[in-house]
Amino acid sequence: MSRTGAVIVHNDADVLAEAVAARLLNRLADAQSRSGSGAESRRGEASIVLTGGRIAAKVYQNILGSPIRTVVDWSKVDFWWGDERFLPSGDAERNETQARQAFLDHLPVDPERVHPMAAADAVDTPEDAASLYRAELAKAAGGEGVPAFDLLLLGIGEDGHVASLFPGNPALEAAGSAVGVRNSPKPPPERVSLTMPAINAATAAWIIASGEGKAEAVDEALSKGELPAGRVKAVGHTRWLIDKDAASRLKHLEF
């Protein structure tokens, strides 16, 4: 493992996924300890924003297989999503479906604390889904804005996008907490996403990247800060958790 500031590099995708899973478990356990009190400190609450993609699926599988997964009281964790494909419920391409199959359905979570974005068979448009999510976020936050997410997970695309905020798409400049996305350059064209202000309101944001195909975007986002991924500046901290292939163009790092 190599470390330079907010960038932590692991040898390969498997090691990266295992390391992120361990970090995640500790992060949630710490959050629950801080939110509780006295002998019941581990019964406190925590919140996490989930992401999709291959490396995220590996992370979730490592969580499920971890011998320390019981350090987290899963019944007191709120699960949110950073973005979603506007597709019918249960579609294999939905981030919700991936997360449920990979680990949520196998943990003692409270169904009332799982907050998926509305699917295309429940509402008519991605804007409708975004409106419902804004209301749900505001309710959890006590009336407006977003709750103080203890951890927000993000992948990064080869074009530098995070969540469903793509370079040049109007959704990237949206205010509020959630936005309907149209004309996505990646299928499907209709999506729902947290806004950049909502992402940056998180206590901690971790950008996870694996593979040489992400190397150019990782380098540009870190060196110039103009891509959507480079604009992630969580109020607490932002970490880049990547493997050597994704870090291969970062000239200021030594491996």
Tab-separated table of C-alpha atoms in Angstrom:
chain	number	residue	atom	x	y	z
A	1	MET	CA	0.000	0.000	0.000
A	2	SER	CA	1.191	3.487	-0.871
A	3	ARG	CA	-0.160	6.660	0.709
A	4	THR	CA	0.153	10.289	-0.328
A	5	GLY	CA	-2.237	12.675	1.403
A	6	ALA	CA	-5.782	11.758	0.488
A	7	VAL	CA	-4.740	9.093	-2.054
A	8	ILE	CA	-4.268	5.520	-0.873
A	9	VAL	CA	-3.056	2.965	-3.404
A	10	HIS	CA	-3.426	-0.816	-3.086
A	11	ASN	CA	-1.749	-3.517	-5.161
A	12	ASP	CA	-4.753	-4.760	-7.114
A	13	ALA	CA	-8.543	-4.778	-7.261
A	14	ASP	CA	-8.939	-7.689	-4.848
A	15	VAL	CA	-6.744	-6.100	-2.180
A	16	LEU	CA	-8.469	-2.763	-2.751
A	17	ALA	CA	-11.929	-4.254	-2.255
A	18	GLU	CA	-10.864	-6.064	0.904
A	19	ALA	CA	-9.250	-2.933	2.326
A	20	VAL	CA	-12.230	-0.703	1.530
A	21	ALA	CA	-14.587	-3.207	3.153
A	22	ALA	CA	-12.509	-3.219	6.347
A	23	ARG	CA	-12.320	0.577	6.386
A	24	LEU	CA	-16.060	0.810	5.824
A	25	LEU	CA	-16.878	-1.508	8.704
A	26	ASN	CA	-14.644	0.459	11.049
A	27	ARG	CA	-16.087	3.760	9.843
A	28	LEU	CA	-19.674	2.678	10.521
A	29	ALA	CA	-18.794	1.142	13.891
A	30	ASP	CA	-17.049	4.363	14.925
A	31	ALA	CA	-20.035	6.417	13.790
A	32	GLN	CA	-22.378	4.268	15.847
A	33	SER	CA	-20.165	4.642	18.880
A	34	ARG	CA	-20.147	8.426	18.541
A	35	SER	CA	-23.918	8.625	18.097
A	36	GLY	CA	-24.685	6.446	21.116
A	37	SER	CA	-23.960	6.909	24.796
A	38	GLY	CA	-22.895	4.933	27.825
A	39	ALA	CA	-23.241	1.150	27.777
A	40	GLU	CA	-25.392	1.366	24.672
A	41	SER	CA	-22.825	3.235	22.572
A	42	ARG	CA	-22.648	0.502	19.925
A	43	ARG	CA	-26.406	0.769	19.503
A	44	GLY	CA	-26.088	4.217	17.972
A	45	GLU	CA	-26.979	5.089	14.419
A	46	ALA	CA	-24.924	5.449	11.238
A	47	SER	CA	-25.619	6.308	7.631
A	48	ILE	CA	-23.960	5.380	4.362
A	49	VAL	CA	-24.485	6.300	0.713
A	50	LEU	CA	-23.919	3.339	-1.596
A	51	THR	CA	-22.594	3.275	-5.152
A	52	GLY	CA	-22.643	0.775	-7.999
A	53	GLY	CA	-20.130	-0.834	-10.316
A	54	ARG	CA	-17.814	-3.833	-10.354
A	55	ILE	CA	-15.432	-2.685	-7.642
A	56	ALA	CA	-18.354	-1.727	-5.388
A	57	ALA	CA	-19.797	-5.220	-5.831
A	58	LYS	CA	-16.452	-6.656	-4.714
A	59	VAL	CA	-16.471	-4.384	-1.658
A	60	TYR	CA	-19.982	-5.491	-0.713
A	61	GLN	CA	-19.055	-9.149	-1.084
A	62	ASN	CA	-16.049	-8.604	1.175
A	63	ILE	CA	-18.280	-6.976	3.777
A	64	LEU	CA	-20.558	-9.982	3.768
A	65	GLY	CA	-17.612	-12.338	4.124
A	66	SER	CA	-15.762	-10.332	6.752
A	67	PRO	CA	-15.321	-11.918	10.192
A	68	ILE	CA	-15.672	-8.445	11.745
A	69	ARG	CA	-18.939	-7.467	10.058
A	70	THR	CA	-20.718	-7.866	13.414
A	71	VAL	CA	-18.912	-4.794	14.793
A	72	VAL	CA	-21.689	-2.876	13.014
A	73	ASP	CA	-25.263	-2.972	14.266
A	74	TRP	CA	-26.807	-3.270	10.812
A	75	SER	CA	-30.312	-2.677	12.128
A	76	LYS	CA	-29.279	0.905	12.988
A	77	VAL	CA	-27.669	1.801	9.649
A	78	ASP	CA	-29.465	4.000	7.129
A	79	PHE	CA	-28.655	3.081	3.525
A	80	TRP	CA	-28.931	5.683	0.774
A	81	TRP	CA	-27.839	5.737	-2.863
A	82	GLY	CA	-25.718	8.309	-4.653
A	83	ASP	CA	-27.376	7.649	-7.985
A	84	GLU	CA	-29.630	5.226	-9.769
A	85	ARG	CA	-30.539	4.146	-13.264
A	86	PHE	CA	-34.163	5.027	-13.996
A	87	LEU	CA	-35.263	1.471	-14.706
A	88	PRO	CA	-38.000	-0.809	-13.336
A	89	SER	CA	-37.736	-2.304	-9.851
A	90	GLY	CA	-35.509	-5.357	-9.712
A	91	ASP	CA	-33.728	-4.594	-12.974
A	92	ALA	CA	-30.233	-6.092	-12.821
A	93	GLU	CA	-28.728	-2.756	-13.897
A	94	ARG	CA	-30.089	-0.852	-10.921
A	95	ASN	CA	-27.588	-0.077	-8.176
A	96	GLU	CA	-30.245	-0.995	-5.633
A	97	THR	CA	-30.573	-4.487	-7.118
A	98	GLN	CA	-26.809	-4.985	-7.055
A	99	ALA	CA	-26.467	-3.904	-3.440
A	100	ARG	CA	-29.395	-5.986	-2.257
A	101	GLN	CA	-28.132	-9.124	-3.966
A	102	ALA	CA	-24.518	-8.592	-2.948
A	103	PHE	CA	-25.042	-7.987	0.754
A	104	LEU	CA	-28.120	-6.117	2.009
A	105	ASP	CA	-30.438	-9.107	1.653
A	106	HIS	CA	-28.008	-11.168	3.726
A	107	LEU	CA	-27.642	-8.787	6.681
A	108	PRO	CA	-30.091	-7.956	9.507
A	109	VAL	CA	-30.932	-4.516	8.136
A	110	ASP	CA	-34.092	-2.624	9.009
A	111	PRO	CA	-36.159	-2.339	5.792
A	112	GLU	CA	-37.377	1.074	6.946
A	113	ARG	CA	-33.780	2.300	6.919
A	114	VAL	CA	-33.131	1.280	3.308
A	115	HIS	CA	-33.821	4.272	1.058
A	116	PRO	CA	-33.723	3.386	-2.651
A	117	MET	CA	-34.489	5.918	-5.355
A	118	ALA	CA	-37.887	5.427	-7.001
A	119	ALA	CA	-37.932	3.068	-9.974
A	120	ALA	CA	-39.395	3.611	-13.430
A	121	ASP	CA	-42.401	1.418	-12.647
A	122	ALA	CA	-43.261	3.535	-9.602
A	123	VAL	CA	-43.070	7.071	-11.023
A	124	ASP	CA	-43.257	8.542	-14.504
A	125	THR	CA	-40.018	10.504	-14.843
A	126	PRO	CA	-36.543	10.774	-13.286
A	127	GLU	CA	-37.577	14.239	-12.106
A	128	ASP	CA	-40.444	12.652	-10.161
A	129	ALA	CA	-37.996	10.192	-8.595
A	130	ALA	CA	-35.627	13.034	-7.683
A	131	SER	CA	-38.461	15.002	-6.096
A	132	LEU	CA	-39.419	12.039	-3.912
A	133	TYR	CA	-35.798	11.533	-2.894
A	134	ARG	CA	-35.397	15.195	-1.979
A	135	ALA	CA	-38.404	14.872	0.297
A	136	GLU	CA	-37.075	11.693	1.903
A	137	LEU	CA	-33.640	13.227	2.434
A	138	ALA	CA	-35.158	16.370	3.940
A	139	LYS	CA	-37.289	14.320	6.327
A	140	ALA	CA	-34.221	12.419	7.515
A	141	ALA	CA	-32.352	15.706	7.909
A	142	GLY	CA	-35.044	17.177	10.101
A	143	GLY	CA	-36.869	19.267	7.550
A	144	GLU	CA	-34.482	20.376	4.817
A	145	GLY	CA	-31.245	19.518	3.063
A	146	VAL	CA	-29.604	16.143	3.571
A	147	PRO	CA	-28.662	14.117	6.649
A	148	ALA	CA	-25.034	14.182	7.734
A	149	PHE	CA	-23.925	11.041	5.898
A	150	ASP	CA	-21.212	9.259	7.872
A	151	LEU	CA	-19.820	7.800	4.660
A	152	LEU	CA	-20.506	8.368	0.977
A	153	LEU	CA	-19.071	5.944	-1.570
A	154	LEU	CA	-18.406	6.947	-5.173
A	155	GLY	CA	-17.008	5.260	-8.226
A	156	ILE	CA	-15.406	7.225	-11.036
A	157	GLY	CA	-16.075	6.763	-14.723
A	158	GLU	CA	-13.475	6.873	-17.482
A	159	ASP	CA	-14.806	10.345	-18.303
A	160	GLY	CA	-14.388	11.465	-14.681
A	161	HIS	CA	-18.059	11.360	-13.711
A	162	VAL	CA	-19.221	10.479	-10.218
A	163	ALA	CA	-22.703	9.299	-9.275
A	164	SER	CA	-24.621	10.241	-12.447
A	165	LEU	CA	-23.055	13.685	-12.725
A	166	PHE	CA	-21.357	13.714	-16.113
A	167	PRO	CA	-19.034	16.377	-17.530
A	168	GLY	CA	-21.053	19.017	-19.354
A	169	ASN	CA	-24.451	17.655	-18.274
A	170	PRO	CA	-26.740	20.294	-16.700
A	171	ALA	CA	-27.322	17.996	-13.708
A	172	LEU	CA	-23.722	18.652	-12.633
A	173	GLU	CA	-24.666	22.242	-11.772
A	174	ALA	CA	-27.975	21.421	-10.066
A	175	ALA	CA	-28.773	22.836	-6.646
A	176	GLY	CA	-30.810	21.080	-3.990
A	177	SER	CA	-30.176	17.496	-2.955
A	178	ALA	CA	-31.298	15.237	-5.842
A	179	VAL	CA	-31.753	15.741	-9.564
A	180	GLY	CA	-33.225	13.924	-12.519
A	181	VAL	CA	-30.593	13.225	-15.192
A	182	ARG	CA	-31.352	13.053	-18.892
A	183	ASN	CA	-29.136	12.417	-21.909
A	184	SER	CA	-26.570	10.439	-19.966
A	185	PRO	CA	-23.676	9.500	-22.286
A	186	LYS	CA	-23.806	6.031	-20.749
A	187	PRO	CA	-26.952	3.904	-20.995
A	188	PRO	CA	-29.561	4.196	-19.776
A	189	PRO	CA	-30.001	7.866	-20.688
A	190	GLU	CA	-32.352	8.610	-17.787
A	191	ARG	CA	-31.043	8.501	-14.224
A	192	VAL	CA	-31.414	10.029	-10.774
A	193	SER	CA	-28.499	11.433	-8.790
A	194	LEU	CA	-27.507	13.265	-5.667
A	195	THR	CA	-26.309	16.737	-6.564
A	196	MET	CA	-22.754	17.906	-6.043
A	197	PRO	CA	-23.784	20.035	-3.017
A	198	ALA	CA	-25.420	16.969	-1.456
A	199	ILE	CA	-22.324	14.862	-2.119
A	200	ASN	CA	-20.079	17.486	-0.574
A	201	ALA	CA	-22.291	17.680	2.521
A	202	ALA	CA	-21.110	14.194	3.537
A	203	THR	CA	-18.915	13.768	6.581
A	204	ALA	CA	-16.653	11.535	4.504
A	205	ALA	CA	-16.522	10.755	0.792
A	206	TRP	CA	-14.450	7.899	-0.634
A	207	ILE	CA	-13.805	7.673	-4.357
A	208	ILE	CA	-12.949	4.099	-5.333
A	209	ALA	CA	-11.185	3.338	-8.614
A	210	SER	CA	-9.761	0.162	-10.105
A	211	GLY	CA	-8.198	-0.582	-13.460
A	212	GLU	CA	-6.013	1.133	-16.028
A	213	GLY	CA	-9.096	2.415	-17.816
A	214	LYS	CA	-9.666	4.832	-14.923
A	215	ALA	CA	-6.055	6.044	-14.741
A	216	GLU	CA	-6.390	9.088	-16.989
A	217	ALA	CA	-9.552	10.306	-15.259
A	218	VAL	CA	-8.003	9.794	-11.813
A	219	ASP	CA	-4.921	11.786	-12.807
A	220	GLU	CA	-6.904	14.626	-14.375
A	221	ALA	CA	-9.377	14.870	-11.506
A	222	LEU	CA	-6.608	15.024	-8.916
A	223	SER	CA	-4.300	17.331	-10.831
A	224	LYS	CA	-6.807	19.817	-12.269
A	225	GLY	CA	-9.975	19.408	-10.245
A	226	GLU	CA	-12.219	20.270	-13.209
A	227	LEU	CA	-13.857	16.890	-13.758
A	228	PRO	CA	-16.869	16.026	-11.586
A	229	ALA	CA	-14.701	13.683	-9.507
A	230	GLY	CA	-12.259	16.511	-8.890
A	231	ARG	CA	-15.058	18.642	-7.494
A	232	VAL	CA	-15.802	16.218	-4.661
A	233	LYS	CA	-14.798	18.035	-1.468
A	234	ALA	CA	-16.701	16.538	1.446
A	235	VAL	CA	-17.044	18.723	4.530
A	236	GLY	CA	-15.184	16.147	6.614
A	237	HIS	CA	-12.674	14.453	4.343
A	238	THR	CA	-12.351	13.033	0.845
A	239	ARG	CA	-10.239	9.941	0.207
A	240	TRP	CA	-9.216	8.336	-3.064
A	241	LEU	CA	-8.921	4.571	-2.590
A	242	ILE	CA	-7.449	3.112	-5.769
A	243	ASP	CA	-5.356	0.258	-7.093
A	244	LYS	CA	-1.989	0.495	-8.857
A	245	ASP	CA	-3.506	0.319	-12.314
A	246	ALA	CA	-5.830	3.251	-11.602
A	247	ALA	CA	-2.875	5.146	-10.126
A	248	SER	CA	-0.497	4.393	-12.993
A	249	ARG	CA	-0.552	7.961	-14.391
A	250	LEU	CA	-0.114	9.745	-11.072
A	251	LYS	CA	3.458	10.901	-11.440
A	252	HIS	CA	3.731	12.329	-7.935
A	253	LEU	CA	3.184	8.915	-6.345
A	254	GLU	CA	5.867	6.251	-5.912
A	255	PHE	CA	4.964	2.576	-5.705
